[in-house]
mmCIF file with all atom_site columns, C-alpha atoms in Angstrom:
data_model
loop_
_atom_site.group_PDB
_atom_site.id
_atom_site.type_symbol
_atom_site.label_atom_id
_atom_site.label_alt_id
_atom_site.label_comp_id
_atom_site.label_asym_id
_atom_site.label_entity_id
_atom_site.label_seq_id
_atom_site.pdbx_PDB_ins_code
_atom_site.Cartn_x
_atom_site.Cartn_y
_atom_site.Cartn_z
_atom_site.occupancy
_atom_site.B_iso_or_equiv
_atom_site.pdbx_formal_charge
_atom_site.auth_seq_id
_atom_site.auth_comp_id
_atom_site.auth_asym_id
_atom_site.auth_atom_id
_atom_site.pdbx_PDB_model_num
ATOM 1   C CA . MET A 1 1   ? 92.907  93.252  94.364  1.00 0.00 ? 1   MET A CA 1
ATOM 2   C CA . TYR A 1 2   ? 89.820  92.820  96.550  1.00 0.00 ? 2   TYR A CA 1
ATOM 3   C CA . PRO A 1 3   ? 91.102  92.682  100.247 1.00 0.00 ? 3   PRO A CA 1
ATOM 4   C CA . GLU A 1 4   ? 88.475  90.465  101.476 1.00 0.00 ? 4   GLU A CA 1
ATOM 5   C CA . ASN A 1 5   ? 89.288  87.329  99.210  1.00 0.00 ? 5   ASN A CA 1
ATOM 6   C CA . GLY A 1 6   ? 92.633  88.546  97.586  1.00 0.00 ? 6   GLY A CA 1
ATOM 7   C CA . SER A 1 7   ? 91.276  87.979  94.019  1.00 0.00 ? 7   SER A CA 1
ATOM 8   C CA . GLN A 1 8   ? 92.108  90.618  91.335  1.00 0.00 ? 8   GLN A CA 1
ATOM 9   C CA . ALA A 1 9   ? 89.662  93.441  90.469  1.00 0.00 ? 9   ALA A CA 1
ATOM 10  C CA . PRO A 1 10  ? 87.759  92.823  87.143  1.00 0.00 ? 10  PRO A CA 1
ATOM 11  C CA . GLY A 1 11  ? 90.069  93.945  84.277  1.00 0.00 ? 11  GLY A CA 1
ATOM 12  C CA . ALA A 1 12  ? 93.154  94.403  86.524  1.00 0.00 ? 12  ALA A CA 1
ATOM 13  C CA . CYS A 1 13  ? 95.978  92.355  86.215  1.00 0.00 ? 13  CYS A CA 1
ATOM 14  C CA . ALA A 1 14  ? 98.590  91.080  88.695  1.00 0.00 ? 14  ALA A CA 1
ATOM 15  C CA . ASP A 1 15  ? 102.149 92.678  88.948  1.00 0.00 ? 15  ASP A CA 1
ATOM 16  C CA . HIS A 1 16  ? 103.886 89.839  86.801  1.00 0.00 ? 16  HIS A CA 1
ATOM 17  C CA . TYR A 1 17  ? 101.513 90.934  83.673  1.00 0.00 ? 17  TYR A CA 1
ATOM 18  C CA . GLY A 1 18  ? 102.384 94.240  81.651  1.00 0.00 ? 18  GLY A CA 1
ATOM 19  C CA . THR A 1 19  ? 100.329 96.608  79.655  1.00 0.00 ? 19  THR A CA 1
ATOM 20  C CA . LEU A 1 20  ? 100.601 97.167  75.997  1.00 0.00 ? 20  LEU A CA 1
ATOM 21  C CA . PRO A 1 21  ? 100.424 100.496 73.984  1.00 0.00 ? 21  PRO A CA 1
ATOM 22  C CA . GLU A 1 22  ? 96.825  101.566 73.034  1.00 0.00 ? 22  GLU A CA 1
ATOM 23  C CA . CYS A 1 23  ? 95.870  100.835 69.511  1.00 0.00 ? 23  CYS A CA 1
ATOM 24  C CA . ALA A 1 24  ? 99.044  98.797  69.062  1.00 0.00 ? 24  ALA A CA 1
ATOM 25  C CA . PRO A 1 25  ? 99.654  97.874  65.138  1.00 0.00 ? 25  PRO A CA 1
ATOM 26  C CA . LEU A 1 26  ? 99.411  94.345  64.078  1.00 0.00 ? 26  LEU A CA 1
ATOM 27  C CA . ALA A 1 27  ? 102.410 92.159  63.470  1.00 0.00 ? 27  ALA A CA 1
ATOM 28  C CA . VAL A 1 28  ? 104.738 94.364  65.543  1.00 0.00 ? 28  VAL A CA 1
ATOM 29  C CA . PRO A 1 29  ? 106.487 92.816  68.434  1.00 0.00 ? 29  PRO A CA 1
ATOM 30  C CA . TYR A 1 30  ? 106.134 94.525  71.759  1.00 0.00 ? 30  TYR A CA 1
ATOM 31  C CA . VAL A 1 31  ? 107.636 94.258  75.270  1.00 0.00 ? 31  VAL A CA 1
ATOM 32  C CA . PRO A 1 32  ? 104.506 95.068  77.687  1.00 0.00 ? 32  PRO A CA 1
ATOM 33  C CA . PHE A 1 33  ? 105.182 98.208  79.888  1.00 0.00 ? 33  PHE A CA 1
ATOM 34  C CA . GLN A 1 34  ? 105.242 97.511  83.592  1.00 0.00 ? 34  GLN A CA 1
ATOM 35  C CA . GLN A 1 35  ? 102.268 98.536  85.481  1.00 0.00 ? 35  GLN A CA 1
ATOM 36  C CA . THR A 1 36  ? 102.086 101.783 87.259  1.00 0.00 ? 36  THR A CA 1
ATOM 37  C CA . GLY A 1 37  ? 102.283 101.289 91.052  1.00 0.00 ? 37  GLY A CA 1
ATOM 38  C CA . SER A 1 38  ? 103.774 97.907  90.984  1.00 0.00 ? 38  SER A CA 1
ATOM 39  C CA . LYS A 1 39  ? 104.838 96.438  94.285  1.00 0.00 ? 39  LYS A CA 1
ATOM 40  C CA . ARG A 1 40  ? 108.491 97.017  95.338  1.00 0.00 ? 40  ARG A CA 1
ATOM 41  C CA . TYR A 1 41  ? 110.924 94.771  97.293  1.00 0.00 ? 41  TYR A CA 1
ATOM 42  C CA . THR A 1 42  ? 112.697 96.169  100.146 1.00 0.00 ? 42  THR A CA 1
ATOM 43  C CA . GLN A 1 43  ? 116.271 97.414  99.435  1.00 0.00 ? 43  GLN A CA 1
ATOM 44  C CA . GLN A 1 44  ? 117.943 94.076  100.566 1.00 0.00 ? 44  GLN A CA 1
ATOM 45  C CA . GLU A 1 45  ? 115.370 91.819  98.949  1.00 0.00 ? 45  GLU A CA 1
ATOM 46  C CA . ALA A 1 46  ? 116.032 93.871  95.807  1.00 0.00 ? 46  ALA A CA 1
ATOM 47  C CA . LEU A 1 47  ? 119.718 93.241  95.848  1.00 0.00 ? 47  LEU A CA 1
ATOM 48  C CA . ASN A 1 48  ? 118.899 89.410  96.730  1.00 0.00 ? 48  ASN A CA 1
ATOM 49  C CA . ASN A 1 49  ? 116.379 89.111  93.661  1.00 0.00 ? 49  ASN A CA 1
ATOM 50  C CA . GLY A 1 50  ? 118.300 91.192  91.256  1.00 0.00 ? 50  GLY A CA 1
ATOM 51  C CA . THR A 1 51  ? 115.212 93.607  90.760  1.00 0.00 ? 51  THR A CA 1
ATOM 52  C CA . LEU A 1 52  ? 113.468 96.142  92.709  1.00 0.00 ? 52  LEU A CA 1
ATOM 53  C CA . PHE A 1 53  ? 110.048 94.682  91.475  1.00 0.00 ? 53  PHE A CA 1
ATOM 54  C CA . PRO A 1 54  ? 108.554 91.228  92.270  1.00 0.00 ? 54  PRO A CA 1
ATOM 55  C CA . GLY A 1 55  ? 106.630 91.273  89.128  1.00 0.00 ? 55  GLY A CA 1
ATOM 56  C CA . LEU A 1 56  ? 110.131 91.212  87.222  1.00 0.00 ? 56  LEU A CA 1
ATOM 57  C CA . ASN A 1 57  ? 111.748 88.553  89.315  1.00 0.00 ? 57  ASN A CA 1
ATOM 58  C CA . LEU A 1 58  ? 111.708 85.741  86.841  1.00 0.00 ? 58  LEU A CA 1
ATOM 59  C CA . PRO A 1 59  ? 114.330 82.904  88.011  1.00 0.00 ? 59  PRO A CA 1
ATOM 60  C CA . PHE A 1 60  ? 115.645 81.936  84.690  1.00 0.00 ? 60  PHE A CA 1
ATOM 61  C CA . HIS A 1 61  ? 119.070 80.783  86.085  1.00 0.00 ? 61  HIS A CA 1
ATOM 62  C CA . LEU A 1 62  ? 120.300 79.899  89.520  1.00 0.00 ? 62  LEU A CA 1
ATOM 63  C CA . LYS A 1 63  ? 121.552 83.013  91.435  1.00 0.00 ? 63  LYS A CA 1
ATOM 64  C CA . ALA A 1 64  ? 124.288 83.123  94.223  1.00 0.00 ? 64  ALA A CA 1
ATOM 65  C CA . ASP A 1 65  ? 122.798 83.675  97.472  1.00 0.00 ? 65  ASP A CA 1
ATOM 66  C CA . ALA A 1 66  ? 123.160 87.366  97.971  1.00 0.00 ? 66  ALA A CA 1
ATOM 67  C CA . ARG A 1 67  ? 122.145 87.211  101.633 1.00 0.00 ? 67  ARG A CA 1
ATOM 68  C CA . ASN A 1 68  ? 125.662 86.314  102.085 1.00 0.00 ? 68  ASN A CA 1
ATOM 69  C CA . VAL A 1 69  ? 127.060 89.632  100.527 1.00 0.00 ? 69  VAL A CA 1
ATOM 70  C CA . VAL A 1 70  ? 129.256 91.245  103.222 1.00 0.00 ? 70  VAL A CA 1
ATOM 71  C CA . ASN A 1 71  ? 127.280 93.975  105.053 1.00 0.00 ? 71  ASN A CA 1
ATOM 72  C CA . SER A 1 72  ? 129.928 96.730  104.601 1.00 0.00 ? 72  SER A CA 1
ATOM 73  C CA . PRO A 1 73  ? 129.789 100.415 103.198 1.00 0.00 ? 73  PRO A CA 1
ATOM 74  C CA . LEU A 1 74  ? 130.768 99.279  99.914  1.00 0.00 ? 74  LEU A CA 1
ATOM 75  C CA . ALA A 1 75  ? 128.062 96.684  99.669  1.00 0.00 ? 75  ALA A CA 1
ATOM 76  C CA . GLU A 1 76  ? 125.494 99.397  101.089 1.00 0.00 ? 76  GLU A CA 1
ATOM 77  C CA . LEU A 1 77  ? 126.502 101.808 98.291  1.00 0.00 ? 77  LEU A CA 1
ATOM 78  C CA . GLN A 1 78  ? 126.316 99.158  95.559  1.00 0.00 ? 78  GLN A CA 1
ATOM 79  C CA . ALA A 1 79  ? 122.892 98.394  96.758  1.00 0.00 ? 79  ALA A CA 1
ATOM 80  C CA . LEU A 1 80  ? 121.922 102.147 96.655  1.00 0.00 ? 80  LEU A CA 1
ATOM 81  C CA . GLU A 1 81  ? 123.335 102.574 93.235  1.00 0.00 ? 81  GLU A CA 1
ATOM 82  C CA . PHE A 1 82  ? 121.444 99.405  92.191  1.00 0.00 ? 82  PHE A CA 1
ATOM 83  C CA . VAL A 1 83  ? 118.089 100.640 93.584  1.00 0.00 ? 83  VAL A CA 1
ATOM 84  C CA . LEU A 1 84  ? 118.651 103.831 91.575  1.00 0.00 ? 84  LEU A CA 1
ATOM 85  C CA . VAL A 1 85  ? 119.100 102.281 88.331  1.00 0.00 ? 85  VAL A CA 1
ATOM 86  C CA . GLU A 1 86  ? 116.154 100.204 88.714  1.00 0.00 ? 86  GLU A CA 1
ATOM 87  C CA . LEU A 1 87  ? 113.873 103.252 89.748  1.00 0.00 ? 87  LEU A CA 1
ATOM 88  C CA . GLY A 1 88  ? 115.400 105.354 86.935  1.00 0.00 ? 88  GLY A CA 1
ATOM 89  C CA . LEU A 1 89  ? 114.554 102.653 84.264  1.00 0.00 ? 89  LEU A CA 1
ATOM 90  C CA . TYR A 1 90  ? 110.860 102.389 85.681  1.00 0.00 ? 90  TYR A CA 1
ATOM 91  C CA . LEU A 1 91  ? 110.702 106.146 85.535  1.00 0.00 ? 91  LEU A CA 1
ATOM 92  C CA . ASP A 1 92  ? 111.856 106.214 82.011  1.00 0.00 ? 92  ASP A CA 1
ATOM 93  C CA . THR A 1 93  ? 108.553 104.460 81.163  1.00 0.00 ? 93  THR A CA 1
ATOM 94  C CA . HIS A 1 94  ? 106.332 105.819 84.048  1.00 0.00 ? 94  HIS A CA 1
ATOM 95  C CA . SER A 1 95  ? 107.378 109.279 84.276  1.00 0.00 ? 95  SER A CA 1
ATOM 96  C CA . GLY A 1 96  ? 104.198 110.312 85.945  1.00 0.00 ? 96  GLY A CA 1
ATOM 97  C CA . ASP A 1 97  ? 104.570 108.204 88.915  1.00 0.00 ? 97  ASP A CA 1
ATOM 98  C CA . ALA A 1 98  ? 105.244 110.871 91.667  1.00 0.00 ? 98  ALA A CA 1
ATOM 99  C CA . GLU A 1 99  ? 105.605 108.470 94.513  1.00 0.00 ? 99  GLU A CA 1
ATOM 100 C CA . ALA A 1 100 ? 108.391 106.460 92.470  1.00 0.00 ? 100 ALA A CA 1
ATOM 101 C CA . PHE A 1 101 ? 110.245 109.920 91.568  1.00 0.00 ? 101 PHE A CA 1
ATOM 102 C CA . GLU A 1 102 ? 109.872 110.971 95.369  1.00 0.00 ? 102 GLU A CA 1
ATOM 103 C CA . LEU A 1 103 ? 111.644 107.705 96.094  1.00 0.00 ? 103 LEU A CA 1
ATOM 104 C CA . TYR A 1 104 ? 114.118 108.048 93.506  1.00 0.00 ? 104 TYR A CA 1
ATOM 105 C CA . LYS A 1 105 ? 115.227 111.381 94.934  1.00 0.00 ? 105 LYS A CA 1
ATOM 106 C CA . GLN A 1 106 ? 115.327 109.955 98.472  1.00 0.00 ? 106 GLN A CA 1
ATOM 107 C CA . TYR A 1 107 ? 117.733 106.875 97.372  1.00 0.00 ? 107 TYR A CA 1
ATOM 108 C CA . ALA A 1 108 ? 119.706 109.537 95.296  1.00 0.00 ? 108 ALA A CA 1
ATOM 109 C CA . ALA A 1 109 ? 120.439 111.683 98.477  1.00 0.00 ? 109 ALA A CA 1
ATOM 110 C CA . LEU A 1 110 ? 121.374 108.429 100.478 1.00 0.00 ? 110 LEU A CA 1
ATOM 111 C CA . GLU A 1 111 ? 123.642 107.401 97.683  1.00 0.00 ? 111 GLU A CA 1
ATOM 112 C CA . LYS A 1 112 ? 125.270 110.661 97.604  1.00 0.00 ? 112 LYS A CA 1
ATOM 113 C CA . GLU A 1 113 ? 125.817 110.610 101.261 1.00 0.00 ? 113 GLU A CA 1
ATOM 114 C CA . ALA A 1 114 ? 127.091 106.987 101.402 1.00 0.00 ? 114 ALA A CA 1
ATOM 115 C CA . ARG A 1 115 ? 129.500 107.479 98.289  1.00 0.00 ? 115 ARG A CA 1
ATOM 116 C CA . GLU A 1 116 ? 130.935 110.620 99.919  1.00 0.00 ? 116 GLU A CA 1
ATOM 117 C CA . LYS A 1 117 ? 131.545 108.885 103.156 1.00 0.00 ? 117 LYS A CA 1
ATOM 118 C CA . TYR A 1 118 ? 133.073 105.870 101.273 1.00 0.00 ? 118 TYR A CA 1
ATOM 119 C CA . GLU A 1 119 ? 135.265 108.060 99.152  1.00 0.00 ? 119 GLU A CA 1
ATOM 120 C CA . ALA A 1 120 ? 136.417 110.055 102.262 1.00 0.00 ? 120 ALA A CA 1
ATOM 121 C CA . ALA A 1 121 ? 137.637 106.873 103.907 1.00 0.00 ? 121 ALA A CA 1
ATOM 122 C CA . ASN A 1 122 ? 139.011 104.995 100.615 1.00 0.00 ? 122 ASN A CA 1
ATOM 123 C CA . GLY A 1 123 ? 139.627 107.323 97.949  1.00 0.00 ? 123 GLY A CA 1
ATOM 124 C CA . PRO A 1 124 ? 137.663 108.077 94.811  1.00 0.00 ? 124 PRO A CA 1
ATOM 125 C CA . LEU A 1 125 ? 135.504 105.425 93.026  1.00 0.00 ? 125 LEU A CA 1
ATOM 126 C CA . PHE A 1 126 ? 135.273 107.311 89.800  1.00 0.00 ? 126 PHE A CA 1
ATOM 127 C CA . GLN A 1 127 ? 137.659 109.655 87.760  1.00 0.00 ? 127 GLN A CA 1
ATOM 128 C CA . ARG A 1 128 ? 134.999 112.524 88.178  1.00 0.00 ? 128 ARG A CA 1
ATOM 129 C CA . SER A 1 129 ? 135.326 112.014 91.982  1.00 0.00 ? 129 SER A CA 1
ATOM 130 C CA . THR A 1 130 ? 138.816 113.301 91.717  1.00 0.00 ? 130 THR A CA 1
ATOM 131 C CA . ALA A 1 131 ? 137.481 116.832 90.887  1.00 0.00 ? 131 ALA A CA 1
ATOM 132 C CA . ASN A 1 132 ? 137.186 117.258 94.625  1.00 0.00 ? 132 ASN A CA 1
ATOM 133 C CA . SER A 1 133 ? 140.876 116.205 95.122  1.00 0.00 ? 133 SER A CA 1
ATOM 134 C CA . LYS A 1 134 ? 143.867 118.380 95.279  1.00 0.00 ? 134 LYS A CA 1
ATOM 135 C CA . THR A 1 135 ? 145.476 116.428 92.516  1.00 0.00 ? 135 THR A CA 1
ATOM 136 C CA . TRP A 1 136 ? 144.808 113.862 89.841  1.00 0.00 ? 136 TRP A CA 1
ATOM 137 C CA . ASN A 1 137 ? 147.152 111.464 91.698  1.00 0.00 ? 137 ASN A CA 1
ATOM 138 C CA . ALA A 1 138 ? 144.161 110.717 93.960  1.00 0.00 ? 138 ALA A CA 1
ATOM 139 C CA . TRP A 1 139 ? 142.608 108.591 91.276  1.00 0.00 ? 139 TRP A CA 1
ATOM 140 C CA . LEU A 1 140 ? 146.017 107.074 90.084  1.00 0.00 ? 140 LEU A CA 1
ATOM 141 C CA . SER A 1 141 ? 147.139 106.103 93.660  1.00 0.00 ? 141 SER A CA 1
ATOM 142 C CA . ASP A 1 142 ? 147.395 102.215 94.046  1.00 0.00 ? 142 ASP A CA 1
ATOM 143 C CA . PRO A 1 143 ? 145.641 100.166 94.968  1.00 0.00 ? 143 PRO A CA 1
ATOM 144 C CA . TRP A 1 144 ? 142.437 101.068 93.299  1.00 0.00 ? 144 TRP A CA 1
ATOM 145 C CA . PRO A 1 145 ? 139.256 100.499 95.107  1.00 0.00 ? 145 PRO A CA 1
ATOM 146 C CA . TRP A 1 146 ? 138.675 97.019  93.500  1.00 0.00 ? 146 TRP A CA 1
ATOM 147 C CA . ASN A 1 147 ? 142.133 96.055  94.269  1.00 0.00 ? 147 ASN A CA 1
ATOM 148 C CA . TYR A 1 148 ? 142.459 96.025  98.115  1.00 0.00 ? 148 TYR A CA 1
ATOM 149 C CA . GLN A 1 149 ? 140.576 94.518  100.853 1.00 0.00 ? 149 GLN A CA 1
ATOM 150 C CA . GLU A 1 150 ? 137.858 96.839  102.029 1.00 0.00 ? 150 GLU A CA 1
ATOM 151 C CA . GLY A 1 151 ? 139.049 98.530  105.458 1.00 0.00 ? 151 GLY A CA 1
ATOM 152 C CA . ALA A 1 152 ? 142.733 97.798  104.707 1.00 0.00 ? 152 ALA A CA 1
ATOM 153 C CA . GLU A 1 153 ? 145.268 100.556 104.642 1.00 0.00 ? 153 GLU A CA 1
ATOM 154 C CA . ARG A 1 154 ? 145.462 102.400 101.451 1.00 0.00 ? 154 ARG A CA 1
#
């Protein structure tokens, strides 16, 4: 975009337009690739809109107001995992985007820390988390994370 008037540079497309493979064969349907360096929402905006990328924010259906999601350790963990999935999908088609990969690594470290903290307080979220426990019963003990009110006694 030209900063002085906000218009697109010649030949450049806005974030909500994609790119096609070079020399794409005729009569074959394609899904355009997302542009490299697309704008990104903040973590909370991404959770509110269901995507990390404003260009992919296509309001086909009414969505619940995610701003009312409880601000809790579990909600924070879910937001971090959501951002990791979104960035991972982006990196599948933009593996050379070093900035996005660095961002992915930062969010992966935040997610790991948040998950470990949550599991220390509430028990394992995944079967594989039980590998850090003394017995398999850590996974089997009721209630499971989705069956109790967060913060309640386990």
